[in-house]
Amino acid sequence: NEWKAASHRLSMAAYPNPFTLQTRITITEPGIASRKLLLLDLQGRILREIRELQDDSFQLFRENLSPGIYILQLIESEIPVTSLKLIAR
């Protein structure tokens, strides 16, 4: 099962999703200097901040995340542009 989110300019996907140990995040337009990802819980708390997104994909490791639903939010120039629901098992 793969969740996708799209804006007018880009899309983001995670596979596998749900995941147990890690998931690969793919962004269709890599390399914008002022781009970052925020991993949020459902209360909107920032759990991780991922900067320096140079490639079109990377591995997100579960590490200390409890089983549940999380939101991965893509920020460009401090403006949220798209988000993706992630499920950790």
Short mmCIF file of C-alpha atoms in Angstrom, two decimals:
data_model
loop_
_atom_site.label_atom_id
_atom_site.label_comp_id
_atom_site.label_asym_id
_atom_site.label_seq_id
_atom_site.Cartn_x
_atom_site.Cartn_y
_atom_site.Cartn_z
CA ASN A 1 0.00 0.00 0.00
CA GLU A 2 1.50 3.34 -1.06
CA TRP A 3 0.26 6.76 0.04
CA LYS A 4 0.85 9.68 -2.28
CA ALA A 5 0.32 13.40 -1.86
CA ALA A 6 0.55 15.96 -4.62
CA SER A 7 0.60 19.70 -5.01
CA HIS A 8 0.46 21.68 -8.23
CA ARG A 9 4.21 21.24 -8.79
CA LEU A 10 5.44 18.11 -7.07
CA SER A 11 4.54 14.83 -5.49
CA MET A 12 5.89 12.80 -2.61
CA ALA A 13 5.55 9.06 -1.98
CA ALA A 14 6.65 6.51 0.63
CA TYR A 15 7.25 2.81 0.07
CA PRO A 16 6.61 0.64 1.95
CA ASN A 17 3.84 2.35 3.84
CA PRO A 18 2.92 1.05 6.42
CA PHE A 19 6.54 0.33 7.41
CA THR A 20 8.28 -1.43 10.27
CA LEU A 21 11.98 -0.46 10.20
CA GLN A 22 12.38 2.05 7.36
CA THR A 23 10.63 3.53 4.35
CA ARG A 24 11.93 5.19 1.18
CA ILE A 25 10.64 8.72 0.64
CA THR A 26 10.63 9.95 -2.97
CA ILE A 27 10.12 13.59 -4.03
CA THR A 28 9.60 14.42 -7.71
CA GLU A 29 11.48 17.74 -7.70
CA PRO A 30 14.70 17.44 -5.68
CA GLY A 31 17.34 20.05 -5.05
CA ILE A 32 15.51 23.21 -3.99
CA ALA A 33 17.88 24.79 -1.48
CA SER A 34 15.22 26.14 0.90
CA ARG A 35 13.40 22.81 1.28
CA LYS A 36 13.02 20.69 4.41
CA LEU A 37 10.82 17.90 5.74
CA LEU A 38 9.08 17.82 9.10
CA LEU A 39 7.93 14.58 10.69
CA LEU A 40 4.92 15.36 12.87
CA ASP A 41 2.73 13.36 15.21
CA LEU A 42 -1.05 13.71 14.94
CA GLN A 43 -1.01 16.51 17.54
CA GLY A 44 1.25 18.55 15.24
CA ARG A 45 4.40 18.19 17.35
CA ILE A 46 7.64 18.16 15.35
CA LEU A 47 9.45 14.88 15.97
CA ARG A 48 12.18 15.27 13.33
CA GLU A 49 13.41 17.93 10.96
CA ILE A 50 15.21 16.81 7.82
CA ARG A 51 17.22 19.45 5.96
CA GLU A 52 19.56 19.46 2.98
CA LEU A 53 17.33 17.44 0.67
CA GLN A 54 19.63 17.11 -2.35
CA ASP A 55 18.43 13.79 -3.77
CA ASP A 56 15.05 12.71 -5.06
CA SER A 57 14.79 9.90 -2.50
CA PHE A 58 16.13 8.89 0.90
CA GLN A 59 15.57 6.32 3.63
CA LEU A 60 13.57 7.34 6.68
CA PHE A 61 14.44 5.07 9.60
CA ARG A 62 11.85 4.37 12.26
CA GLU A 63 14.33 4.53 15.16
CA ASN A 64 12.33 5.53 18.26
CA LEU A 65 8.90 6.06 16.67
CA SER A 66 6.05 4.24 18.40
CA PRO A 67 3.54 2.35 16.25
CA GLY A 68 1.04 4.83 14.84
CA ILE A 69 0.25 7.43 12.22
CA TYR A 70 2.60 10.30 11.40
CA ILE A 71 2.60 13.19 8.94
CA LEU A 72 5.60 14.00 6.77
CA GLN A 73 5.31 17.63 5.68
CA LEU A 74 7.37 19.19 2.87
CA ILE A 75 8.29 22.85 3.49
CA GLU A 76 9.61 25.21 0.78
CA SER A 77 10.73 28.70 1.75
CA GLU A 78 8.99 28.21 5.14
CA ILE A 79 5.63 27.39 3.47
CA PRO A 80 4.08 23.90 3.69
CA VAL A 81 3.52 22.66 0.11
CA THR A 82 2.48 19.02 0.52
CA SER A 83 2.23 16.29 3.12
CA LEU A 84 2.12 12.52 3.33
CA LYS A 85 0.61 10.16 5.90
CA LEU A 86 3.05 7.54 7.21
CA ILE A 87 2.08 4.49 9.24
CA ALA A 88 4.65 2.89 11.55
CA ARG A 89 3.84 -0.67 12.64
#
